[in-house]
Amino acid sequence: TPIVVPSIKPATLLQATKPAVKAKPKITIPQIKLEICTPHARSTNHTKLRRYETTRRSNYQSKLQSSSLYWRSFRSLLSTSLTETQRAELVVKCFVNSDRMYSENMKMAHYGLLDGDGMAITDSKKLRKALEERGLKQDAAGTITKIDPNSKGISSGPSKNFRLQTNSSTTTTTTTFDPSTSERRGGMLNALIDSTSILHERLGKHVQYVSNEIVPELTSLREQLEVEVMKMESLGDAILEELEKGERVTVENWETYYAVASQSLAGGQSSTPKSTQLRRGAAAHGTPQATNFTVLPNLSDVWLAEMRYRMSVSYQSSLWDKSSTELSRLFASMKETECSRRFRLRELLIVFLKQQERTWLGLPSVVSPVLKDLVNRPMDRVSIEDDVQTSIRLRAQGIQKDEQEKKKSKPSENETNKKSGLITTTTSDANKTDTTPSNDGKSKFELSSPLTSDLIYKAKIIEKKSSNMMSMWKRTLAIVTADSFLHLFEIPSTIKVQSGSAPEAAFHALMPQLKIPTEESVELQQQQAKTMAAAVAMPLNYALPGSATKPDDHLMPTESIALPNACIYYKDGVGNSAFEITETFVAKGATKVFSKTTTRKMYLRTLNKEHTKDLISILQANK
């Protein structure tokens, strides 16, 4: 198969599991002791991800380049096959046109309708006059017949000026057609004239047979091949573009994660008051912290960036598997098409050349070598497939050699890896960037679900509504991260989960449906491009809701609250499981004219009162 099986296992989605039923302890805020994500743990996780991305990118680029190289060789072979079929059709048509012209010239020679240079008369006025002088007529199909025995006969022969009539100095004489006179005048030319008639008849039958039996079949074969080649090229190009697009999305998410994680590690290793404020918990309503705290601008969450990177890797792996299957099917279809094309083309050419040989039996030395080569050529399926494989390999080697010449002027791979935060392949660079022992399981590290990340404190399905009086409670997946962020993912109504259900089930259902280009989608795109005035092509991408164009756009939180800038108000009452959270953030745009800060408020509700207190304790705890 043309696709290399990836050597690194793709990220697998965490299956929803039913949580174990435990007793519900009574928890108060002073009793909450959260495990703090230490800088060392963050650094260890960060280094593992860097190693994984280094290996993943190297392996995926190798696979993608291999598939791209194979596909370009495949397209080159398709183009060669189409060119060969087109040329075969044109060559046969050229033979037909030449034989038709030869036949027509022999007919004109038989009836003496030639000019002084021995060329057939083509001018309509001169031809009509010559026909009348010889007692002939020509119908619409080009057939020439005699009018009557008393009509004008053929002249004794063309003079120096070949005027098609006998002229004297004073009068023009007309000779009545007489078989004996004709015999006396042209007796030495009878055999030659008769041969021209036979040549005209035989060449006419040959041209009619080839025109009616061979040329239409060659034209049909060429047209069918053009349609198949267009479909294959469109589908293959679309699949390769999707694979490249998936890699670009993954690299972009990695760059985002690397920037956020590097900034977080740099801030977490310092002991300044500002660094300790970055991960503080939400303030309780009515406390000095809720009334006197500094709004922290430009806060970022490492888990969110890491989650988008992990999910893009997972989608990329699924896309690769399905694309590999589709490309394999495409390559198999191409081999089947090529076999059928060669069988049919060979059959038509053999029939044509045999007919040509029968017609031109006097020229066996010209036709026989071509016919012998076609008959003796091996046409079993194994030989054809070996020939196709060899042709692709030779073309791939040529393309690869050209690309290697172009890469000499580009920067090295290690320099590119350094800019992207990857671990370089040299020992010295690895020692400079690696801060963990060599036996920390780097060779066994695999990406898992983002919900298992060390950067998550709590994941829970709750209900949310805005401060608007007309708003309704909506099911939401709430995730509290180690960077003191509360992310709220709104769950669609089609997903059957309730407050308190396992968060893995909701998170798994948030993932969009994966689709790869098919023949139908490519044809639909081409039809839309032809019919629409603006030629806006339908995107061949994942079936995402809304206007999302990337597989991970659907995984963006509906709301993200920076807990250091938030205040929580909860009224402890009987059966009350809802609380209010207000976030203060730096004003942007035109609102900066009236105030430096602005606020937003929303209400959250859990399954019961105990769960609410548990969540509030998580939100208010320092991270």
Coordinates of C-alpha atoms in Angstrom, one line a residue:
T1 CA 0.0 0.0 0.0
P2 CA 1.2 3.5 -0.7
I3 CA 0.5 4.8 2.9
V4 CA 3.0 3.9 5.7
V5 CA 1.4 2.9 8.9
P6 CA 2.2 5.5 11.6
S7 CA 4.8 4.4 14.1
I8 CA 3.3 6.4 16.9
K9 CA 0.0 5.4 18.3
P10 CA -2.6 8.2 17.8
A11 CA -4.4 9.8 20.8
T12 CA -7.4 7.9 21.7
L13 CA -10.5 9.4 23.2
L14 CA -11.3 8.6 26.7
Q15 CA -14.4 6.4 26.8
A16 CA -17.1 7.4 29.1
T17 CA -17.1 5.3 32.2
K18 CA -19.6 5.2 35.0
P19 CA -18.1 6.7 38.1
A20 CA -18.1 4.6 41.3
V21 CA -20.8 5.5 43.7
K22 CA -19.4 6.9 46.9
A23 CA -20.9 8.3 50.0
K24 CA -21.5 12.1 49.9
P25 CA -19.4 13.6 52.7
K26 CA -20.2 16.9 54.2
I27 CA -17.5 19.3 53.0
T28 CA -16.8 22.8 54.3
I29 CA -14.5 25.3 52.9
P30 CA -11.7 25.0 55.6
Q31 CA -11.6 21.3 55.1
I32 CA -10.7 21.6 51.4
K33 CA -7.1 20.8 50.7
L34 CA -6.2 20.7 47.0
E35 CA -3.2 19.1 45.5
I36 CA -1.1 21.8 44.0
C37 CA 0.4 21.4 40.5
T38 CA 4.0 22.1 41.3
P39 CA 6.4 23.8 38.7
H40 CA 8.3 20.5 38.5
A41 CA 5.2 18.6 37.5
R42 CA 4.4 21.2 34.9
S43 CA 7.9 21.1 33.6
T44 CA 7.8 17.3 33.4
N45 CA 4.6 17.3 31.5
H46 CA 5.8 20.0 29.2
T47 CA 9.0 18.1 28.3
K48 CA 7.1 14.9 27.6
L49 CA 4.8 16.8 25.2
R50 CA 7.9 18.4 23.5
R51 CA 9.4 14.9 23.0
Y52 CA 6.1 13.6 21.7
E53 CA 5.6 16.5 19.2
T54 CA 9.2 16.1 18.0
T55 CA 8.7 12.4 17.2
R56 CA 5.1 12.9 15.9
R57 CA 6.1 15.7 13.5
S58 CA 9.1 13.8 12.2
N59 CA 7.1 10.7 11.6
Y60 CA 4.1 12.4 10.2
Q61 CA 6.2 14.6 7.8
S62 CA 7.9 11.4 6.6
K63 CA 4.5 9.7 6.0
L64 CA 3.0 12.8 4.4
Q65 CA 6.0 13.3 2.1
S66 CA 5.9 9.6 1.1
S67 CA 2.2 9.8 0.3
S68 CA 2.6 13.1 -1.6
L69 CA 5.5 11.7 -3.6
Y70 CA 3.5 8.6 -4.5
W71 CA 0.5 10.7 -5.4
R72 CA 2.5 13.0 -7.7
S73 CA 4.0 9.9 -9.4
F74 CA 0.5 8.6 -9.7
R75 CA -0.7 11.8 -11.3
S76 CA 2.3 11.7 -13.7
L77 CA 1.4 8.2 -14.7
L78 CA -2.3 9.2 -15.2
S79 CA -1.2 12.1 -17.4
T80 CA 1.0 9.8 -19.5
S81 CA -1.8 7.3 -19.9
L82 CA -4.2 10.0 -21.1
T83 CA -1.6 11.4 -23.4
E84 CA -0.9 8.0 -24.9
T85 CA -4.6 7.4 -25.5
Q86 CA -5.1 10.8 -27.1
R87 CA -2.1 10.3 -29.3
A88 CA -3.3 6.9 -30.4
E89 CA -6.7 8.4 -31.4
L90 CA -5.0 11.2 -33.3
V91 CA -2.6 8.9 -35.1
V92 CA -5.4 6.6 -36.3
K93 CA -7.4 9.7 -37.4
C94 CA -4.3 10.9 -39.3
F95 CA -4.2 7.5 -41.1
V96 CA -7.9 7.7 -41.9
N97 CA -7.5 11.3 -43.3
S98 CA -4.5 10.3 -45.3
D99 CA -6.2 7.2 -46.7
R100 CA -9.4 9.2 -47.4
M101 CA -7.4 11.8 -49.3
Y102 CA -5.5 9.0 -51.2
S103 CA -8.8 7.4 -52.1
E104 CA -10.3 10.6 -53.3
N105 CA -7.3 11.4 -55.4
M106 CA -7.4 7.9 -57.0
K107 CA -11.1 8.5 -57.8
M108 CA -10.3 11.8 -59.4
A109 CA -7.4 10.2 -61.3
H110 CA -9.7 7.5 -62.6
Y111 CA -12.2 10.0 -64.1
G112 CA -9.4 12.3 -65.3
L113 CA -10.4 15.2 -63.0
L114 CA -6.8 16.4 -62.5
D115 CA -5.2 19.8 -63.1
G116 CA -1.9 20.4 -64.9
D117 CA 0.1 19.6 -61.8
G118 CA -1.6 16.2 -61.3
M119 CA -3.6 17.5 -58.4
A120 CA -7.3 16.7 -58.0
I121 CA -9.6 19.6 -59.0
T122 CA -11.1 21.1 -55.9
D123 CA -12.5 24.4 -57.2
S124 CA -16.3 23.9 -57.5
K125 CA -16.7 25.9 -60.8
K126 CA -13.8 24.1 -62.5
L127 CA -15.0 20.7 -61.2
R128 CA -18.6 21.3 -62.5
K129 CA -17.3 22.2 -65.9
A130 CA -15.0 19.2 -66.1
L131 CA -17.8 16.9 -65.1
E132 CA -20.1 18.3 -67.8
E133 CA -17.4 17.9 -70.5
R134 CA -17.0 14.2 -69.6
G135 CA -20.7 13.5 -69.3
L136 CA -20.5 12.9 -65.5
K137 CA -22.3 14.0 -62.5
Q138 CA -21.5 14.0 -58.8
D139 CA -24.2 13.7 -56.1
A140 CA -24.1 15.1 -52.6
A141 CA -22.2 12.1 -51.3
G142 CA -19.4 12.6 -53.8
T143 CA -20.3 9.6 -56.0
I144 CA -19.5 10.2 -59.7
T145 CA -21.7 8.5 -62.4
K146 CA -22.1 8.8 -66.2
I147 CA -25.1 10.8 -67.5
D148 CA -25.8 9.0 -70.9
P149 CA -23.9 7.4 -73.7
N150 CA -24.2 10.5 -75.9
S151 CA -22.5 12.8 -73.5
K152 CA -19.1 14.3 -73.9
G153 CA -16.2 11.8 -73.5
I154 CA -12.8 12.1 -71.9
S155 CA -10.4 14.2 -73.7
S156 CA -7.3 12.7 -75.3
G157 CA -5.2 13.9 -72.5
P158 CA -4.2 17.0 -70.8
S159 CA -2.3 19.4 -72.9
K160 CA 0.5 21.6 -71.5
N161 CA -2.1 23.9 -69.9
F162 CA -4.6 21.1 -69.2
R163 CA -7.8 22.9 -70.2
L164 CA -10.1 19.8 -70.1
Q165 CA -11.3 20.5 -73.6
T166 CA -10.0 20.3 -77.2
N167 CA -9.4 23.8 -78.6
S168 CA -8.3 24.8 -82.2
S169 CA -7.3 28.2 -83.4
T170 CA -10.8 29.0 -84.5
T171 CA -13.3 26.5 -83.2
T172 CA -13.9 24.2 -80.3
T173 CA -14.6 20.5 -81.4
T174 CA -16.5 18.0 -79.3
T175 CA -15.8 14.3 -79.6
T176 CA -18.6 11.8 -79.0
F177 CA -17.8 9.1 -76.5
D178 CA -16.9 5.9 -78.3
P179 CA -15.5 2.7 -76.6
S180 CA -13.3 1.9 -79.5
T181 CA -12.0 5.5 -79.8
S182 CA -11.3 5.4 -76.0
E183 CA -9.4 2.2 -76.4
R184 CA -7.3 3.5 -79.2
R185 CA -6.5 6.7 -77.3
G186 CA -5.8 5.3 -73.9
G187 CA -5.1 1.6 -74.4
M188 CA -1.7 1.8 -72.7
L189 CA -3.3 3.5 -69.6
N190 CA -6.2 1.1 -69.1
A191 CA -4.5 -1.1 -66.5
L192 CA -3.2 2.0 -64.7
I193 CA -6.6 3.6 -64.7
D194 CA -8.3 0.5 -63.6
S195 CA -5.8 0.2 -60.7
T196 CA -6.8 3.7 -59.5
S197 CA -10.4 2.6 -59.4
I198 CA -9.5 -0.5 -57.4
L199 CA -7.3 1.6 -55.0
H200 CA -10.2 4.0 -54.6
E201 CA -12.7 1.2 -53.8
R202 CA -10.4 -0.7 -51.4
L203 CA -9.2 2.5 -49.6
G204 CA -12.8 3.7 -49.4
K205 CA -13.9 0.5 -47.7
H206 CA -10.9 0.7 -45.4
V207 CA -11.6 4.3 -44.4
Q208 CA -15.3 3.5 -43.9
Y209 CA -14.5 0.5 -41.6
V210 CA -11.9 2.4 -39.5
S211 CA -14.1 5.5 -39.3
N212 CA -17.2 3.5 -38.2
E213 CA -15.6 0.8 -36.0
I214 CA -12.2 1.9 -34.7
V215 CA -12.2 5.7 -34.4
P216 CA -15.5 5.9 -32.3
E217 CA -14.1 3.3 -29.9
L218 CA -10.9 5.2 -29.5
T219 CA -12.8 8.4 -28.9
S220 CA -15.0 6.7 -26.3
L221 CA -12.0 5.3 -24.6
R222 CA -10.3 8.7 -24.5
E223 CA -13.4 10.5 -23.2
Q224 CA -14.0 7.8 -20.4
L225 CA -10.4 8.0 -19.4
E226 CA -10.5 11.8 -19.2
V227 CA -13.5 11.6 -16.9
E228 CA -11.8 9.0 -14.7
V229 CA -8.5 10.9 -14.6
M230 CA -10.3 14.1 -13.6
K231 CA -12.2 12.4 -10.8
M232 CA -9.1 10.7 -9.5
E233 CA -7.0 13.8 -9.6
S234 CA -9.6 15.9 -8.0
L235 CA -10.3 13.4 -5.2
G236 CA -6.6 12.7 -4.6
D237 CA -5.7 16.4 -4.5
A238 CA -8.5 17.1 -2.1
I239 CA -7.4 14.3 0.3
L240 CA -3.7 15.4 0.2
E241 CA -4.9 19.0 0.9
E242 CA -6.9 17.8 3.9
L243 CA -3.9 15.9 5.3
E244 CA -1.7 19.0 4.9
K245 CA -4.4 21.2 6.4
G246 CA -4.7 18.8 9.4
E247 CA -0.9 19.1 9.9
R248 CA -1.0 22.9 9.7
V249 CA -3.8 23.0 12.3
T250 CA -1.8 20.7 14.6
V251 CA 1.3 22.7 14.3
E252 CA -0.6 25.9 14.9
N253 CA -2.1 24.5 18.1
W254 CA 1.3 23.3 19.2
E255 CA 2.8 26.7 18.7
T256 CA 0.0 28.2 20.7
Y257 CA 0.5 25.7 23.5
Y258 CA 4.3 26.1 23.5
A259 CA 4.0 29.9 23.9
V260 CA 1.5 29.7 26.7
A261 CA 3.3 26.8 28.5
S262 CA 6.7 28.5 28.2
Q263 CA 5.2 31.7 29.7
S264 CA 3.5 29.8 32.5
L265 CA 6.7 27.9 33.4
A266 CA 8.7 31.1 33.4
G267 CA 6.2 32.8 35.7
G268 CA 5.7 29.8 37.9
Q269 CA 9.5 29.5 38.7
S270 CA 9.7 33.0 40.0
S271 CA 8.7 34.0 43.6
T272 CA 7.4 37.4 42.9
P273 CA 4.0 38.5 44.3
K274 CA 2.7 38.9 40.8
S275 CA 3.4 35.2 39.9
T276 CA 1.6 34.0 43.0
Q277 CA -1.4 36.1 42.1
L278 CA -1.8 34.5 38.7
R279 CA -3.3 31.3 40.1
R280 CA -5.2 32.5 43.0
G281 CA -8.8 31.3 43.6
A282 CA -12.0 33.2 43.4
A283 CA -12.8 35.5 46.2
A284 CA -15.8 34.8 48.5
H285 CA -18.5 37.4 48.6
G286 CA -18.3 39.9 51.4
T287 CA -14.6 39.2 52.2
P288 CA -11.8 41.8 51.8
Q289 CA -10.5 39.8 48.9
A290 CA -13.8 40.3 47.0
T291 CA -13.7 44.1 47.5
N292 CA -10.0 44.9 47.3
F293 CA -8.2 42.9 44.6
T294 CA -6.2 43.8 41.5
V295 CA -7.6 42.8 38.1
L296 CA -5.0 40.7 36.3
P297 CA -4.9 41.3 32.6
N298 CA -3.8 39.0 29.8
L299 CA -4.4 35.7 31.7
S300 CA -4.0 32.5 29.8
D301 CA -4.7 28.8 30.6
V302 CA -2.1 26.1 29.7
W303 CA -4.7 23.3 29.8
L304 CA -6.9 24.9 27.2
A305 CA -4.0 25.2 24.8
E306 CA -2.9 21.7 25.6
M307 CA -6.4 20.3 25.2
R308 CA -6.7 21.8 21.7
Y309 CA -3.3 20.4 20.7
R310 CA -4.2 16.9 22.0
M311 CA -7.5 16.9 20.2
S312 CA -6.0 18.2 16.9
V313 CA -3.5 15.3 17.1
S314 CA -6.4 12.8 17.7
Y315 CA -8.3 14.2 14.7
Q316 CA -5.2 14.2 12.6
S317 CA -4.7 10.5 13.3
S318 CA -8.3 9.7 12.5
L319 CA -8.1 11.7 9.3
W320 CA -4.9 9.9 8.4
D321 CA -6.5 6.5 8.8
K322 CA -9.5 7.3 6.7
S323 CA -7.5 9.1 4.1
S324 CA -5.1 6.1 3.9
T325 CA -8.0 3.8 3.2
E326 CA -9.4 6.2 0.5
L327 CA -6.0 6.7 -1.1
S328 CA -5.5 2.9 -1.2
R329 CA -8.9 2.5 -2.8
L330 CA -8.0 5.2 -5.3
F331 CA -4.7 3.6 -6.2
A332 CA -6.4 0.2 -6.7
S333 CA -9.1 1.9 -8.9
M334 CA -6.3 3.5 -11.0
K335 CA -4.6 0.2 -11.5
E336 CA -7.9 -1.4 -12.6
T337 CA -8.5 1.5 -15.0
E338 CA -5.0 1.3 -16.4
C339 CA -5.3 -2.4 -17.0
S340 CA -8.6 -2.0 -18.8
R341 CA -7.3 0.9 -20.8
R342 CA -4.2 -1.0 -22.0
F343 CA -6.3 -4.1 -22.8
R344 CA -8.8 -2.0 -24.9
L345 CA -6.2 0.2 -26.6
R346 CA -4.1 -2.9 -27.5
E347 CA -7.2 -4.6 -29.0
L348 CA -8.2 -1.6 -31.1
L349 CA -4.7 -1.0 -32.4
I350 CA -4.3 -4.6 -33.4
V351 CA -7.7 -4.6 -35.2
F352 CA -6.7 -1.3 -36.9
L353 CA -3.2 -2.5 -38.0
K354 CA -4.6 -5.8 -39.2
Q355 CA -7.1 -3.9 -41.4
Q356 CA -4.3 -1.6 -42.5
E357 CA -2.1 -4.6 -43.3
R358 CA -4.8 -6.2 -45.4
T359 CA -5.3 -2.9 -47.3
W360 CA -1.6 -2.2 -47.7
L361 CA -0.4 -5.7 -48.2
G362 CA 2.3 -4.4 -50.5
L363 CA 4.0 -2.7 -47.5
P364 CA 4.5 -5.5 -45.0
S365 CA 7.9 -4.3 -43.9
V366 CA 6.3 -1.1 -42.5
V367 CA 3.4 -2.6 -40.7
S368 CA 4.7 -6.0 -39.6
P369 CA 7.2 -4.8 -37.0
V370 CA 4.5 -2.7 -35.3
L371 CA 2.0 -5.5 -35.3
K372 CA 4.6 -8.0 -34.1
D373 CA 5.5 -5.7 -31.1
L374 CA 1.8 -5.3 -30.1
V375 CA 1.1 -9.1 -30.4
N376 CA 4.1 -10.2 -28.5
R377 CA 3.8 -7.6 -25.7
P378 CA 3.0 -9.3 -22.3
M379 CA -0.5 -8.3 -21.3
D380 CA -1.1 -10.4 -18.1
R381 CA -2.3 -8.5 -15.1
V382 CA 0.9 -9.2 -13.1
S383 CA 3.1 -7.8 -15.8
I384 CA 1.0 -4.7 -16.2
E385 CA 0.9 -4.0 -12.5
D386 CA 4.7 -4.5 -12.3
D387 CA 5.1 -2.1 -15.2
V388 CA 2.9 0.5 -13.5
Q389 CA 4.7 0.1 -10.2
T390 CA 8.1 0.5 -11.9
S391 CA 6.9 3.6 -13.7
I392 CA 5.7 5.2 -10.5
R393 CA 8.9 4.4 -8.7
L394 CA 11.1 5.9 -11.5
R395 CA 9.0 9.0 -11.6
A396 CA 9.2 9.3 -7.7
Q397 CA 12.9 9.0 -7.8
G398 CA 13.1 11.8 -10.4
I399 CA 10.8 14.1 -8.3
Q400 CA 12.7 13.3 -5.1
K401 CA 16.0 14.2 -6.7
D402 CA 14.7 17.5 -7.9
E403 CA 13.3 18.4 -4.5
Q404 CA 16.6 17.5 -2.8
E405 CA 18.4 20.0 -5.0
K406 CA 15.9 22.7 -4.0
K407 CA 16.2 21.9 -0.2
K408 CA 20.0 22.7 -0.2
S409 CA 19.2 26.4 0.0
K410 CA 16.6 26.0 2.8
P411 CA 17.4 26.1 6.6
S412 CA 18.2 22.9 8.3
E413 CA 15.6 20.8 10.2
N414 CA 17.2 21.5 13.6
E415 CA 16.9 25.2 13.1
T416 CA 13.2 24.9 12.3
N417 CA 12.7 22.7 15.3
K418 CA 14.3 25.2 17.7
K419 CA 11.9 27.9 16.5
S420 CA 8.9 25.6 17.0
G421 CA 10.0 24.5 20.5
L422 CA 10.8 21.0 19.5
I423 CA 13.7 18.9 20.8
T424 CA 16.5 18.8 18.3
T425 CA 18.0 15.5 17.2
T426 CA 21.6 16.3 18.2
T427 CA 22.8 15.2 21.6
S428 CA 24.1 18.6 22.6
D429 CA 20.8 20.4 21.9
A430 CA 18.9 17.7 23.7
N431 CA 21.0 18.2 26.8
K432 CA 20.4 22.0 26.7
T433 CA 16.6 21.7 26.5
D434 CA 15.9 18.6 28.5
T435 CA 15.4 19.2 32.2
T436 CA 14.2 15.7 33.2
P437 CA 16.1 12.4 33.6
S438 CA 16.5 10.2 30.6
N439 CA 14.6 7.3 32.1
D440 CA 11.3 9.2 32.6
G441 CA 9.5 7.1 30.0
K442 CA 10.0 9.3 27.0
S443 CA 9.8 6.4 24.6
K444 CA 6.5 5.2 26.1
F445 CA 4.8 8.5 26.5
E446 CA 1.4 8.7 24.6
L447 CA -1.2 11.4 24.4
S448 CA -4.4 10.6 26.3
S449 CA -7.7 12.5 26.8
P450 CA -7.3 16.1 27.9
L451 CA -9.6 15.3 30.9
T452 CA -6.7 13.2 32.4
S453 CA -4.3 16.1 32.3
D454 CA -2.5 17.2 35.4
L455 CA -3.6 20.8 34.6
I456 CA -7.2 20.0 35.5
Y457 CA -8.5 20.4 39.0
K458 CA -12.1 19.5 38.4
A459 CA -14.4 18.5 35.5
K460 CA -18.2 18.5 36.2
I461 CA -21.5 18.7 34.4
I462 CA -23.6 21.5 35.8
E463 CA -26.2 24.0 34.7
K464 CA -25.7 27.6 33.7
K465 CA -27.7 30.7 32.9
S466 CA -26.9 34.3 32.2
S467 CA -28.1 37.3 34.3
N468 CA -30.8 38.0 31.8
M469 CA -34.3 37.4 33.4
M470 CA -35.5 35.5 30.3
S471 CA -32.6 33.2 30.1
M472 CA -33.0 29.4 30.8
W473 CA -30.8 26.9 32.5
K474 CA -28.5 25.1 30.1
R475 CA -26.5 22.0 30.6
T476 CA -22.8 22.9 30.7
L477 CA -19.5 21.0 31.1
A478 CA -17.5 23.0 33.7
I479 CA -13.7 22.5 33.9
V480 CA -11.5 24.2 36.5
T481 CA -7.8 24.3 35.6
A482 CA -4.6 24.7 37.5
D483 CA -4.2 28.2 36.0
S484 CA -7.3 29.3 37.9
F485 CA -9.6 29.3 35.0
L486 CA -13.2 28.2 34.8
H487 CA -14.1 27.0 31.3
L488 CA -17.8 26.4 30.5
F489 CA -18.6 24.2 27.4
E490 CA -22.3 24.4 26.5
I491 CA -23.7 20.9 25.8
P492 CA -26.1 20.6 22.8
S493 CA -29.6 19.5 23.5
T494 CA -29.1 16.4 21.4
I495 CA -26.7 15.0 23.9
K496 CA -28.5 13.0 26.6
V497 CA -26.6 13.9 29.7
Q498 CA -27.7 15.4 33.0
S499 CA -26.2 17.4 35.7
G500 CA -23.9 15.2 37.7
S501 CA -23.2 12.7 34.8
A502 CA -19.7 11.6 33.9
P503 CA -17.9 14.5 32.2
E504 CA -16.1 12.1 29.9
A505 CA -19.4 11.4 28.1
A506 CA -20.2 15.0 27.5
F507 CA -16.6 15.9 26.4
H508 CA -16.6 12.9 24.0
A509 CA -19.9 14.1 22.5
L510 CA -18.6 17.6 21.9
M511 CA -16.2 16.3 19.3
P512 CA -17.3 17.0 15.7
Q513 CA -18.0 14.4 13.1
L514 CA -15.0 13.5 11.0
K515 CA -15.4 13.5 7.2
I516 CA -12.9 13.2 4.4
P517 CA -13.4 14.1 0.7
T518 CA -15.3 11.6 -1.4
E519 CA -16.0 11.4 -5.2
E520 CA -19.5 12.8 -4.5
S521 CA -18.2 15.8 -2.5
V522 CA -15.6 16.6 -5.1
E523 CA -18.1 16.4 -7.9
L524 CA -20.5 18.6 -5.9
Q525 CA -17.8 21.1 -5.3
Q526 CA -16.9 21.2 -9.0
Q527 CA -20.5 21.7 -10.0
Q528 CA -21.0 24.6 -7.6
A529 CA -17.8 26.2 -8.9
K530 CA -19.2 26.1 -12.4
T531 CA -22.7 27.3 -11.7
M532 CA -22.1 29.9 -9.0
A533 CA -21.1 33.3 -10.4
A534 CA -18.5 33.8 -7.7
A535 CA -17.2 30.2 -8.0
V536 CA -17.3 29.7 -4.2
A537 CA -16.3 26.1 -3.6
M538 CA -17.9 24.1 -0.9
P539 CA -15.3 23.4 1.8
L540 CA -14.2 19.7 2.0
N541 CA -13.8 19.6 5.7
Y542 CA -15.2 18.2 8.9
A543 CA -19.0 18.5 9.3
L544 CA -18.8 21.1 12.0
P545 CA -21.8 23.2 13.2
G546 CA -21.9 26.9 12.3
S547 CA -19.1 28.4 10.3
A548 CA -16.2 26.6 11.9
T549 CA -13.4 25.7 9.5
K550 CA -11.1 23.8 11.8
P551 CA -11.8 20.5 13.6
D552 CA -11.0 22.0 17.0
D553 CA -13.1 25.2 16.7
H554 CA -16.1 23.4 18.2
L555 CA -14.0 22.7 21.3
M556 CA -13.7 26.4 22.3
P557 CA -15.4 27.1 25.6
T558 CA -18.6 29.0 25.6
E559 CA -17.4 31.0 28.6
S560 CA -14.0 31.3 30.2
I561 CA -13.7 33.0 33.5
A562 CA -10.4 34.0 35.1
L563 CA -10.9 33.1 38.8
P564 CA -8.4 35.6 40.1
N565 CA -10.7 38.3 38.8
A566 CA -14.0 36.7 39.9
C567 CA -16.2 37.0 43.0
I568 CA -18.7 34.2 44.1
Y569 CA -21.9 34.8 46.1
Y570 CA -23.8 31.9 47.6
K571 CA -26.8 32.1 49.9
D572 CA -26.8 29.0 52.0
G573 CA -30.4 27.9 52.2
V574 CA -32.5 24.8 52.2
G575 CA -32.2 23.0 48.8
N576 CA -30.3 25.9 47.2
S577 CA -27.8 24.5 44.8
A578 CA -27.2 27.7 42.7
F579 CA -24.7 30.5 43.2
E580 CA -23.7 33.6 41.5
I581 CA -20.2 34.3 40.0
T582 CA -19.1 37.8 38.8
E583 CA -16.0 38.4 36.8
T584 CA -14.2 41.8 36.6
F585 CA -12.0 42.4 33.6
V586 CA -10.2 45.2 31.9
A587 CA -12.4 47.3 29.7
K588 CA -11.8 47.2 26.0
G589 CA -12.8 49.3 23.0
A590 CA -15.2 52.2 23.5
T591 CA -16.1 51.1 27.1
K592 CA -12.6 52.3 28.3
V593 CA -13.8 55.9 28.0
F594 CA -16.4 55.4 30.8
S595 CA -14.6 52.9 33.0
K596 CA -11.3 51.1 33.3
T597 CA -13.0 47.8 34.2
T598 CA -16.3 46.1 33.4
T599 CA -18.1 43.1 34.9
R600 CA -20.2 40.1 33.7
K601 CA -22.4 38.0 35.9
M602 CA -23.9 34.5 35.5
Y603 CA -25.5 31.8 37.7
L604 CA -24.3 28.2 38.1
R605 CA -26.2 25.3 39.5
T606 CA -25.2 21.7 40.4
L607 CA -27.1 18.6 41.2
N608 CA -27.5 19.3 44.9
K609 CA -26.3 21.6 47.7
E610 CA -23.3 19.4 48.6
H611 CA -22.0 19.4 45.0
T612 CA -22.4 23.2 45.0
K613 CA -20.3 23.7 48.1
D614 CA -17.7 21.3 46.7
L615 CA -17.5 23.3 43.5
I616 CA -17.3 26.7 45.3
S617 CA -14.5 25.4 47.4
I618 CA -12.6 24.4 44.2
L619 CA -13.2 27.7 42.7
Q620 CA -12.1 29.7 45.7
A621 CA -9.0 27.6 46.5
N622 CA -5.5 28.8 45.5
K623 CA -4.0 26.8 42.7

